Coordinates of C-alpha atoms in Angstrom, one line a residue:
Chain A
M75 CA 101.5 154.8 74.4
M76 CA 104.1 157.3 72.6
H77 CA 102.5 160.0 70.1
T78 CA 104.7 160.2 66.7
D79 CA 105.1 164.1 67.5
Y80 CA 107.8 163.3 69.5
K81 CA 108.1 167.3 70.1
E82 CA 105.0 166.8 72.3
D83 CA 106.6 164.7 75.2
F84 CA 109.4 168.6 75.5
P85 CA 108.0 171.4 77.7
L86 CA 110.5 172.6 76.6
L87 CA 109.8 172.6 73.3
L88 CA 106.2 173.7 73.4
H89 CA 106.7 176.6 75.0
T90 CA 106.1 180.1 73.9
D91 CA 107.9 183.0 74.0
A92 CA 106.3 186.7 75.2
T93 CA 105.5 186.9 71.1
G94 CA 103.4 183.6 70.8
V95 CA 107.2 182.1 69.5
K96 CA 108.2 178.5 70.1
V97 CA 112.3 177.4 69.7
A98 CA 113.6 176.0 66.7
Y99 CA 116.2 173.7 67.8
L100 CA 118.9 173.1 66.4
D101 CA 121.9 172.4 68.8
N102 CA 121.2 169.0 69.4
A103 CA 125.3 168.0 69.0
A104 CA 125.8 170.4 72.4
T105 CA 122.9 169.7 74.2
T106 CA 119.7 167.7 73.6
Q107 CA 115.7 169.3 74.9
K108 CA 114.5 166.5 78.0
P109 CA 111.3 164.5 77.3
R110 CA 108.5 165.0 80.8
Q111 CA 109.5 161.2 81.2
V112 CA 112.8 162.1 82.2
I113 CA 111.9 165.0 84.0
D114 CA 109.5 163.5 85.8
A115 CA 112.1 160.5 86.5
V116 CA 114.5 163.0 88.3
R117 CA 111.2 164.8 90.2
T118 CA 109.9 161.2 91.5
Y119 CA 113.2 160.5 92.8
Y120 CA 113.5 164.0 94.9
E121 CA 110.6 163.5 96.0
R122 CA 110.0 159.6 96.7
Y123 CA 113.5 158.2 97.2
N124 CA 115.8 160.3 97.5
A125 CA 118.9 158.6 99.2
N126 CA 123.3 158.4 99.1
P127 CA 123.0 154.5 97.2
H128 CA 125.4 152.0 99.0
R129 CA 125.3 153.2 102.0
G130 CA 122.2 153.4 103.9
A131 CA 119.8 150.5 105.3
Y132 CA 116.5 152.2 105.4
A133 CA 114.2 151.9 102.7
I134 CA 115.1 154.9 100.7
A135 CA 118.5 153.9 100.5
M136 CA 117.7 150.5 99.3
Q137 CA 115.0 151.7 97.4
V138 CA 118.3 154.0 95.2
T139 CA 121.0 151.3 94.9
E140 CA 118.5 149.5 93.2
A141 CA 117.6 152.4 91.3
F142 CA 120.5 153.0 90.3
E143 CA 122.2 149.6 89.8
S144 CA 119.4 148.3 87.9
V145 CA 120.1 151.6 85.3
R146 CA 124.0 150.1 85.1
S147 CA 122.1 147.0 83.5
K148 CA 120.3 149.3 81.0
V149 CA 123.2 150.9 79.8
A150 CA 125.1 147.4 79.2
Q151 CA 122.0 146.2 77.3
F152 CA 121.5 149.3 75.8
I153 CA 125.1 149.1 74.5
G154 CA 125.4 145.9 74.2
A155 CA 127.8 145.0 77.0
P156 CA 128.1 141.4 78.0
D157 CA 127.2 142.8 81.5
P158 CA 127.0 145.4 84.2
E159 CA 129.6 144.9 85.7
H160 CA 132.0 146.6 81.9
I161 CA 129.6 150.2 83.3
V162 CA 131.4 152.8 85.3
F163 CA 129.3 155.6 85.8
T164 CA 130.8 159.1 85.2
F165 CA 130.8 162.6 85.2
G166 CA 130.5 162.9 81.5
A167 CA 132.4 161.5 78.4
T168 CA 135.5 163.9 79.3
D169 CA 135.8 162.8 82.6
G170 CA 135.4 158.9 81.3
I171 CA 138.8 159.8 78.5
N172 CA 141.1 161.6 81.0
Q173 CA 140.2 158.5 83.9
V174 CA 141.7 156.2 81.3
A175 CA 144.4 158.1 80.3
Q176 CA 145.6 158.9 83.7
S177 CA 145.4 155.4 84.7
Y178 CA 145.4 152.8 81.8
G179 CA 147.8 155.5 79.4
E180 CA 149.2 155.9 82.0
Q181 CA 150.2 152.2 83.1
V182 CA 150.5 151.4 79.0
V183 CA 152.4 154.7 77.3
G184 CA 156.3 155.2 77.5
P185 CA 158.8 156.8 75.7
G186 CA 159.2 156.9 72.0
D187 CA 155.3 155.3 72.2
E188 CA 152.5 156.6 70.2
I189 CA 149.0 157.3 70.3
L190 CA 146.6 157.9 67.9
I191 CA 143.8 160.1 67.2
S192 CA 142.3 161.9 64.5
V193 CA 142.6 166.3 63.1
A194 CA 138.5 165.6 63.7
E195 CA 138.7 164.8 67.6
H196 CA 137.0 167.2 70.2
H197 CA 139.0 168.9 71.9
S198 CA 138.0 166.4 75.3
N199 CA 139.4 163.8 73.6
L200 CA 142.8 165.6 72.8
L201 CA 144.1 167.4 75.1
P202 CA 143.8 164.6 77.8
W203 CA 147.0 162.2 75.1
Q204 CA 147.9 165.6 74.5
R205 CA 149.0 166.1 78.2
L206 CA 149.7 162.3 78.4
A207 CA 151.6 162.0 75.6
A208 CA 154.0 165.0 76.6
N209 CA 154.1 163.6 80.3
K210 CA 155.8 160.1 78.7
G211 CA 158.0 161.3 76.3
A212 CA 155.2 159.8 73.5
A213 CA 153.8 160.5 69.9
L214 CA 150.7 161.9 69.5
V215 CA 150.0 161.1 65.8
Y216 CA 147.5 163.0 64.3
L217 CA 145.1 161.3 61.1
S218 CA 143.6 163.0 59.0
V219 CA 139.7 163.2 57.6
D220 CA 137.5 163.1 54.9
R221 CA 135.0 165.7 54.1
L222 CA 132.5 163.7 56.0
G223 CA 135.8 164.4 59.2
C224 CA 135.9 160.0 59.2
I225 CA 139.5 158.9 59.0
R226 CA 140.9 156.9 55.5
L227 CA 142.0 153.3 57.0
E228 CA 144.6 153.2 54.4
E229 CA 146.0 156.3 56.1
L230 CA 145.4 154.5 59.6
A231 CA 147.1 151.3 58.5
A232 CA 150.3 153.6 57.2
K233 CA 150.4 155.0 60.9
L234 CA 149.6 152.4 63.1
T235 CA 153.3 150.6 63.8
S236 CA 154.0 148.2 66.8
H237 CA 154.7 152.1 69.1
T238 CA 151.2 152.3 68.2
K239 CA 149.8 152.0 72.2
I240 CA 146.8 153.5 72.2
V241 CA 144.2 154.6 69.1
A242 CA 141.1 157.1 70.3
I243 CA 138.4 157.8 67.7
T244 CA 135.2 159.8 67.4
H245 CA 132.4 157.1 66.3
V246 CA 131.2 160.8 65.0
S247 CA 132.7 163.4 64.3
N248 CA 130.7 166.3 66.3
V249 CA 131.1 169.3 63.5
L250 CA 130.7 166.9 60.0
G251 CA 128.4 164.8 60.9
G252 CA 130.5 161.4 59.0
I253 CA 130.6 157.2 61.5
N254 CA 133.5 156.6 61.2
A255 CA 134.0 152.5 60.3
I256 CA 135.0 151.4 64.0
R257 CA 134.3 147.3 63.6
E258 CA 137.5 148.0 60.5
I259 CA 139.3 150.1 63.0
A260 CA 139.1 148.2 65.8
A261 CA 140.1 145.5 63.7
M262 CA 143.5 147.0 62.3
A263 CA 143.9 148.7 65.6
H264 CA 144.2 145.2 67.5
A265 CA 146.3 143.4 64.6
V266 CA 149.0 145.4 66.3
G267 CA 148.6 145.1 69.3
A268 CA 147.1 149.2 70.8
T269 CA 143.8 149.4 72.4
L270 CA 140.9 151.1 71.5
L271 CA 139.3 153.8 73.1
L272 CA 136.1 155.5 70.7
D273 CA 134.1 158.6 71.3
A274 CA 130.5 157.8 71.7
T275 CA 129.6 160.7 72.5
Q276 CA 127.5 162.2 68.9
S277 CA 127.1 158.0 68.2
V278 CA 125.5 156.5 71.1
P279 CA 122.3 158.9 71.3
H280 CA 122.1 158.2 67.7
I281 CA 122.1 155.6 65.9
P282 CA 122.5 151.9 67.4
V283 CA 126.0 150.9 69.1
D284 CA 127.1 146.9 69.9
V285 CA 130.3 147.3 71.9
Q286 CA 130.7 143.9 71.3
D287 CA 130.2 144.2 67.8
L288 CA 132.0 147.0 67.1
D289 CA 134.7 144.9 68.9
V290 CA 136.3 148.7 71.1
D291 CA 138.0 148.5 74.2
F292 CA 137.4 151.1 75.7
M293 CA 134.3 153.8 74.9
V294 CA 132.2 156.9 76.2
F295 CA 129.3 158.7 75.9
T296 CA 127.8 162.0 78.2
A297 CA 124.6 161.6 79.3
H298 CA 123.2 165.3 78.3
K299 CA 123.3 164.6 75.0
M300 CA 120.8 162.0 75.1
L301 CA 117.8 163.4 76.5
A302 CA 119.1 162.7 80.3
P303 CA 120.5 165.5 82.5
A304 CA 124.1 166.3 82.6
G305 CA 126.6 165.7 84.9
V306 CA 126.5 161.9 84.3
G307 CA 128.4 159.6 82.2
V308 CA 129.6 156.6 80.7
L309 CA 132.8 154.4 80.6
Y310 CA 132.9 150.9 79.1
G311 CA 135.9 148.7 79.5
K312 CA 137.0 145.1 78.5
K313 CA 137.1 143.6 81.7
D314 CA 140.6 143.2 82.0
L315 CA 141.5 146.1 80.9
L316 CA 139.2 147.4 83.8
K317 CA 140.5 144.8 85.8
Q318 CA 143.8 146.1 85.5
M319 CA 143.6 149.6 85.8
E320 CA 143.8 151.4 88.4
P321 CA 141.2 154.6 90.2
A322 CA 142.3 157.7 88.6
R323 CA 140.5 159.8 91.6
V324 CA 140.1 157.9 95.0
G325 CA 137.8 158.5 98.2
G326 CA 134.6 157.0 100.3
G327 CA 132.8 153.9 98.1
I328 CA 135.5 152.2 96.1
V329 CA 137.4 150.1 99.6
E330 CA 137.4 147.2 100.6
E331 CA 139.5 148.1 103.2
V332 CA 141.6 150.9 104.3
R333 CA 144.0 151.0 106.8
E334 CA 146.3 154.0 107.4
Q335 CA 149.0 152.9 105.0
R336 CA 147.2 151.3 102.4
V337 CA 144.2 150.4 100.8
R338 CA 142.0 147.5 99.1
F339 CA 139.5 148.6 96.6
L340 CA 136.5 147.5 95.7
D341 CA 136.9 145.5 91.4
A342 CA 135.5 147.5 89.2
P343 CA 133.2 149.3 88.3
M344 CA 132.9 150.5 91.8
K345 CA 136.8 151.2 92.5
F346 CA 136.1 154.2 89.6
E347 CA 132.8 155.4 91.0
A348 CA 134.3 157.3 94.3
G349 CA 132.6 160.2 95.7
T350 CA 129.1 159.9 96.2
Q351 CA 127.5 159.8 92.7
N352 CA 125.4 161.6 90.7
S353 CA 121.8 159.8 91.8
E354 CA 119.3 161.7 90.1
G355 CA 121.2 162.3 86.7
I356 CA 121.4 158.1 86.6
I357 CA 118.3 157.6 87.0
G358 CA 117.5 160.1 84.6
L359 CA 119.9 158.4 82.2
G360 CA 117.5 155.1 82.6
A361 CA 114.4 157.2 82.0
A362 CA 115.9 158.8 78.6
I363 CA 117.1 155.0 77.4
D364 CA 113.7 153.9 77.8
Y365 CA 112.2 156.8 76.0
L366 CA 114.6 156.0 73.1
E367 CA 113.9 152.3 73.4
A368 CA 110.3 152.6 73.7
V369 CA 111.5 154.8 70.1
G370 CA 113.5 152.3 68.1
M371 CA 117.4 153.0 67.6
E372 CA 116.5 152.2 64.2
R373 CA 114.2 154.1 64.3
V374 CA 115.6 157.1 65.7
Q375 CA 118.8 156.8 63.2
A376 CA 115.5 156.6 60.0
I377 CA 114.1 160.1 61.3
E378 CA 117.1 162.2 61.7
H379 CA 117.8 160.7 57.8
R380 CA 114.7 161.8 56.7
L381 CA 114.9 165.1 58.1
M382 CA 119.1 165.5 56.5
E383 CA 117.5 164.5 53.6
Y384 CA 115.2 167.1 53.1
A385 CA 117.8 169.6 55.5
L386 CA 121.0 169.1 52.6
K387 CA 117.9 170.0 49.6
T388 CA 116.7 172.5 51.7
L389 CA 119.9 174.8 52.7
A390 CA 122.1 174.3 49.7
A391 CA 119.2 176.4 48.3
V392 CA 120.1 179.1 50.5
P393 CA 121.9 181.9 48.6
H394 CA 125.3 182.7 49.5
I395 CA 125.9 179.3 52.0
V396 CA 128.9 177.4 52.2
L397 CA 128.3 173.7 53.5
Y398 CA 131.0 172.1 55.2
S399 CA 130.0 168.9 55.0
T400 CA 128.9 167.6 51.6
G401 CA 127.5 164.6 49.7
D402 CA 124.7 163.3 50.3
A403 CA 122.8 161.7 54.1
A404 CA 124.6 158.2 54.0
N405 CA 126.9 157.1 56.2
R406 CA 126.1 160.0 58.5
T407 CA 124.0 161.4 61.8
G408 CA 122.1 164.8 61.6
I409 CA 125.2 167.2 61.8
I410 CA 125.5 170.5 59.3
S411 CA 127.9 172.8 59.7
F412 CA 128.0 175.8 57.6
N413 CA 128.7 179.3 56.6
I414 CA 126.8 182.6 54.8
A415 CA 129.8 184.0 52.4
G416 CA 131.3 187.0 54.1
V417 CA 129.9 187.0 57.5
H418 CA 131.3 186.1 60.5
P419 CA 128.9 182.3 62.3
H420 CA 128.5 184.5 65.8
D421 CA 126.5 187.5 63.6
T422 CA 125.2 184.6 61.7
A423 CA 123.5 182.8 65.1
T424 CA 123.1 186.0 66.2
I425 CA 120.5 186.5 63.2
L426 CA 118.9 183.3 63.6
A427 CA 118.4 183.8 67.5
S428 CA 116.2 186.5 66.6
H429 CA 114.1 184.0 64.8
A430 CA 114.3 182.3 67.8
V431 CA 116.6 179.3 66.2
A432 CA 119.3 178.0 68.1
V433 CA 122.1 176.6 66.3
R434 CA 125.4 176.7 67.0
A435 CA 128.8 179.4 66.1
G436 CA 132.1 178.5 66.9
H437 CA 135.3 176.4 66.5
H438 CA 133.1 173.5 68.9
C439 CA 136.1 172.7 70.8
A440 CA 137.6 171.1 67.4
Q441 CA 140.7 173.9 67.1
P442 CA 142.6 171.3 65.3
L443 CA 139.5 170.4 63.0
M444 CA 139.1 174.4 62.1
A445 CA 142.7 174.8 61.2
H446 CA 142.1 171.9 58.5
L447 CA 139.0 173.0 57.3
G448 CA 140.3 176.5 56.7
V449 CA 138.5 178.2 58.5
N450 CA 138.1 180.3 62.0
A451 CA 135.3 178.7 62.9
T452 CA 131.5 177.6 61.2
C453 CA 128.1 177.3 62.4
R454 CA 126.0 174.1 62.9
M455 CA 122.7 172.2 62.6
S456 CA 122.1 169.5 65.1
L457 CA 118.7 167.5 65.0
Y458 CA 117.5 165.1 67.0
L459 CA 114.2 163.2 66.7
Y460 CA 112.0 165.6 68.1
N461 CA 112.7 168.0 65.2
T462 CA 111.1 168.5 61.9
E463 CA 110.6 169.9 57.9
E464 CA 108.6 173.2 59.3
D465 CA 112.3 173.8 62.4
I466 CA 114.5 173.0 58.9
R467 CA 112.3 175.8 56.8
R468 CA 112.9 177.9 60.4
L469 CA 116.6 177.8 59.7
A470 CA 116.6 178.3 55.5
D471 CA 114.8 181.0 56.2
G472 CA 116.5 182.6 59.0
L473 CA 119.5 182.5 57.0
S474 CA 118.0 184.4 54.1
T475 CA 117.9 187.5 55.1
V476 CA 121.7 187.0 56.9
R477 CA 123.1 189.5 54.9
E478 CA 120.7 191.6 54.5
V479 CA 120.7 192.7 58.0
L480 CA 124.9 193.0 58.4
G481 CA 124.1 195.3 54.5
L482 CA 126.0 192.8 52.6
G483 CA 122.8 193.2 50.2
T484 CA 120.6 190.5 49.6
Chain Z
M32 CA 107.5 184.4 85.0
G33 CA 111.5 185.2 83.6
C34 CA 112.5 185.0 80.1
P35 CA 111.9 182.1 78.1
P36 CA 114.3 179.5 77.6
Y37 CA 116.2 181.4 74.0
G38 CA 115.9 184.6 75.7
R39 CA 114.2 185.6 72.6
C40 CA 112.6 188.7 74.6
L41 CA 116.3 189.9 76.3
A42 CA 117.7 190.5 73.1
L43 CA 118.8 193.7 71.5
E44 CA 116.3 194.5 68.5
L45 CA 118.8 193.4 65.1
S46 CA 118.6 197.0 64.1
D47 CA 120.1 198.4 67.4
L48 CA 123.1 195.4 67.6
Y49 CA 123.6 195.6 63.8
S50 CA 123.0 199.7 63.4
Q51 CA 124.4 201.6 60.5
V52 CA 127.7 203.1 62.0
I53 CA 128.3 198.7 62.8
R54 CA 127.4 197.7 59.3
D55 CA 129.7 200.5 57.8
H56 CA 132.6 200.0 59.6
N57 CA 132.3 195.9 59.9
R58 CA 131.9 196.7 55.7
S59 CA 135.1 199.7 55.1
R60 CA 138.0 197.7 56.3
H61 CA 139.9 201.3 56.1
N62 CA 142.0 200.8 59.7
K63 CA 142.5 196.6 58.8
R64 CA 146.0 196.7 56.9
T65 CA 149.7 196.3 58.8
L66 CA 151.8 199.3 59.6
C67 CA 155.0 199.5 58.5
D68 CA 157.0 199.9 61.4
P69 CA 154.4 199.4 64.6
T70 CA 156.3 200.4 67.9
V71 CA 154.0 198.3 69.6
T72 CA 152.0 194.4 68.0
V73 CA 149.6 193.0 70.3
P74 CA 147.5 190.0 69.9
G75 CA 143.7 190.1 70.9
K76 CA 142.0 186.3 71.4
N77 CA 138.3 185.7 71.9
P78 CA 138.1 182.0 73.5
S79 CA 134.7 181.5 72.8
C80 CA 135.2 181.8 69.0
G81 CA 139.0 181.1 68.5
D82 CA 139.4 184.4 67.1
E83 CA 141.5 186.7 66.6
I84 CA 142.6 190.6 66.0
V85 CA 146.4 191.8 65.9
L86 CA 146.9 195.4 66.8
S87 CA 149.4 197.7 66.2
L88 CA 150.0 201.3 67.2
T89 CA 152.9 203.7 65.8
L90 CA 153.5 205.8 69.1
K91 CA 155.6 208.9 69.2
D92 CA 156.6 211.2 71.8
G93 CA 153.4 209.4 73.9
I94 CA 151.4 210.4 70.9
I95 CA 149.6 207.2 68.7
E96 CA 150.3 208.3 65.3
D97 CA 149.3 205.7 63.5
A98 CA 147.4 202.2 64.3
A99 CA 145.8 199.2 62.2
Y100 CA 144.7 195.6 62.6
T101 CA 145.2 192.6 61.0
G102 CA 142.8 189.7 61.5
V103 CA 139.4 187.7 61.4
G104 CA 136.4 188.8 64.2
C105 CA 132.5 188.9 63.4
A106 CA 131.3 192.2 62.1
I107 CA 130.7 193.8 66.4
S108 CA 134.5 192.8 67.3
E109 CA 136.0 194.4 63.6
A110 CA 134.1 197.6 63.8
S111 CA 134.9 198.1 67.3
V112 CA 138.8 197.3 66.5
S113 CA 138.1 200.1 63.5
I114 CA 135.9 202.8 66.0
M115 CA 138.2 202.9 68.4
I116 CA 141.5 203.1 66.1
D117 CA 139.4 205.8 64.5
L118 CA 139.3 207.0 68.2
I119 CA 143.0 207.2 69.2
R120 CA 144.5 208.1 66.2
G121 CA 146.7 210.6 67.5
A122 CA 145.9 210.8 71.4
T123 CA 147.9 210.8 73.3
V124 CA 148.9 207.5 75.0
A125 CA 146.8 209.2 78.4
K126 CA 144.1 210.0 76.6
A127 CA 143.7 206.4 74.8
S128 CA 143.9 204.9 78.3
E129 CA 140.6 207.0 79.6
L130 CA 139.1 206.1 76.0
C131 CA 139.2 202.8 77.4
H132 CA 138.4 203.6 80.9
L133 CA 135.2 205.7 79.6
F134 CA 134.2 202.1 77.0
F135 CA 134.5 199.3 79.9
R136 CA 132.2 201.7 82.5
M137 CA 129.6 202.1 79.0
I138 CA 130.0 198.5 78.6
G139 CA 129.3 197.9 82.4
S140 CA 125.7 199.7 82.3
E141 CA 127.3 203.0 84.4
S142 CA 125.5 205.5 83.1
L143 CA 127.8 208.0 81.6
T144 CA 127.7 212.3 81.0
R145 CA 126.6 213.5 77.8
E146 CA 130.2 214.9 77.3
E147 CA 132.0 211.3 78.6
L148 CA 129.4 209.6 75.5
E149 CA 130.6 212.4 73.1
E150 CA 133.9 211.7 73.7
L151 CA 133.0 207.7 72.9
D152 CA 131.6 208.9 70.2
E153 CA 130.9 206.1 67.6
A154 CA 131.9 203.8 69.9
V155 CA 128.3 204.5 72.0
A156 CA 126.9 202.5 69.4
F157 CA 127.9 199.5 71.5
S158 CA 126.1 201.0 74.9
G159 CA 123.4 198.7 74.3
I160 CA 125.5 195.7 74.2
S161 CA 125.1 194.3 77.4
R162 CA 121.4 193.3 76.8
M163 CA 123.8 190.6 74.6
P164 CA 125.3 189.1 77.7
A165 CA 127.0 186.2 74.1
R166 CA 128.6 189.3 72.0
V167 CA 130.1 191.9 74.9
K168 CA 133.0 189.8 74.6
C169 CA 133.4 190.8 71.0
A170 CA 133.0 194.3 71.5
T171 CA 135.8 194.8 73.9
M172 CA 138.2 192.5 72.7
A173 CA 139.8 195.2 71.1
W174 CA 140.0 197.9 73.9
H175 CA 141.5 194.9 76.9
T176 CA 144.1 194.6 73.6
L177 CA 144.3 198.2 73.6
Q178 CA 145.1 198.5 77.6
V179 CA 147.7 195.9 77.4
A180 CA 149.2 197.5 73.8
L181 CA 149.6 200.9 75.6
Q182 CA 150.6 198.9 78.9
N183 CA 154.2 197.3 76.2
A184 CA 154.6 201.1 75.1
S185 CA 155.1 202.1 78.5
P186 CA 156.9 200.2 81.3

């Protein structure tokens, strides 16, 4: 059975460099490391049953088809979807949002309509709507956010109108880490007849998420931020919405019948999966879900919460630190954005890299939020279940050297 | 076995990256100001971080009489623009173009002659930056912006 020292399962985290140092990996909001269970699942696929799913009659083609579809069921069960027909495999969260915007958005948004998003959205949940609004003569309306990147329900109530067709909101801000009140947001959106798309990229890997409990209409997330390979994502949609949507991409594998001048598509979810799918990635995602379920998502959340309490306390004691997501560890995941006063975040991240501490520096694909915070860029540390207090201590120790390296005193 | 995933063995020593000359220019800010009546003003952007500096030149009879910048960047990009301005102030447009060319050759790991390196003066502080690929754009942003400014100035 599994260790409680989860690092033991992650070969990259155990690897020592030429100087005998292991990386303190604190960039999990960007991508997570892969446990050997996932690596083994992908290797077994390559070595034992690599074939194109849904196409061949031979044994390994049937084996991959069965494995592929069993992951669809696993995903459905993991996020509380009623059945696997609600689960569309995509190439990532960005791909999922683009598909909804180009297909469903195309159908329901018209001139004078409104699309409501928050200022904390990742560019992937902003640009598809910005383009749709521009193409349709609709308005892209923004909600401001609080210190943790959460929208305020009073402002939402004020900005929801009969013109609001789509509300697209992140579950958890990738910069500030706060958890939005999705159940309430969904009810309010539905009350004016709007459709809610939830960007669950930063939530599904870290907290229990149940699509029926939250009552979201669409939900997207990506596999590589939850222990699985890159190039795979999931789009969940309510059945009538998926039924109504035309495929944004057309090609092989999605048709019932093609004639020279017309086509009849398969039903959802197959009609959205044109082209050969990323089977190895999907099989890796299945193994990642097995791993997370063996730990338990409540436990994943509890581990991160405990680490966050330690991180907030430890980082607050670093001289010259500026914390952007202030407060205690309640109602947030393991993300902290910060800067060292007088130091550009890229310099901070470079100096941390020399201590083999991995954090992200930049605008985090959230430039409107950076403008809202009044900064060009920040450093961001983000946790996952395998992190330890030692990782956080190494971050704090590295940060304490930054100003000295730059000749700014201590 | 190659480098470890976090590239620690590839990295420059911190003391080489943040050398005395780079630290001094980053702190001094003597070229960070607004010119009264610039001939040409060009924004330079580093899309990977969203940083922007604005370079202004005052030209007279083919000579860069003055140059300055505004905006925010990391220590590497602000030091690079400051060192560049010290180098081109008083130079002809042709000379500044030549320095651009030299700088890019150095960043591209070409070996320069001693005379060429002397021409680049303090800008040789960035000669090792190619060993830190993530920071190359920080060092070159100023010089790319200068190229555009020189093109705009002499149509």
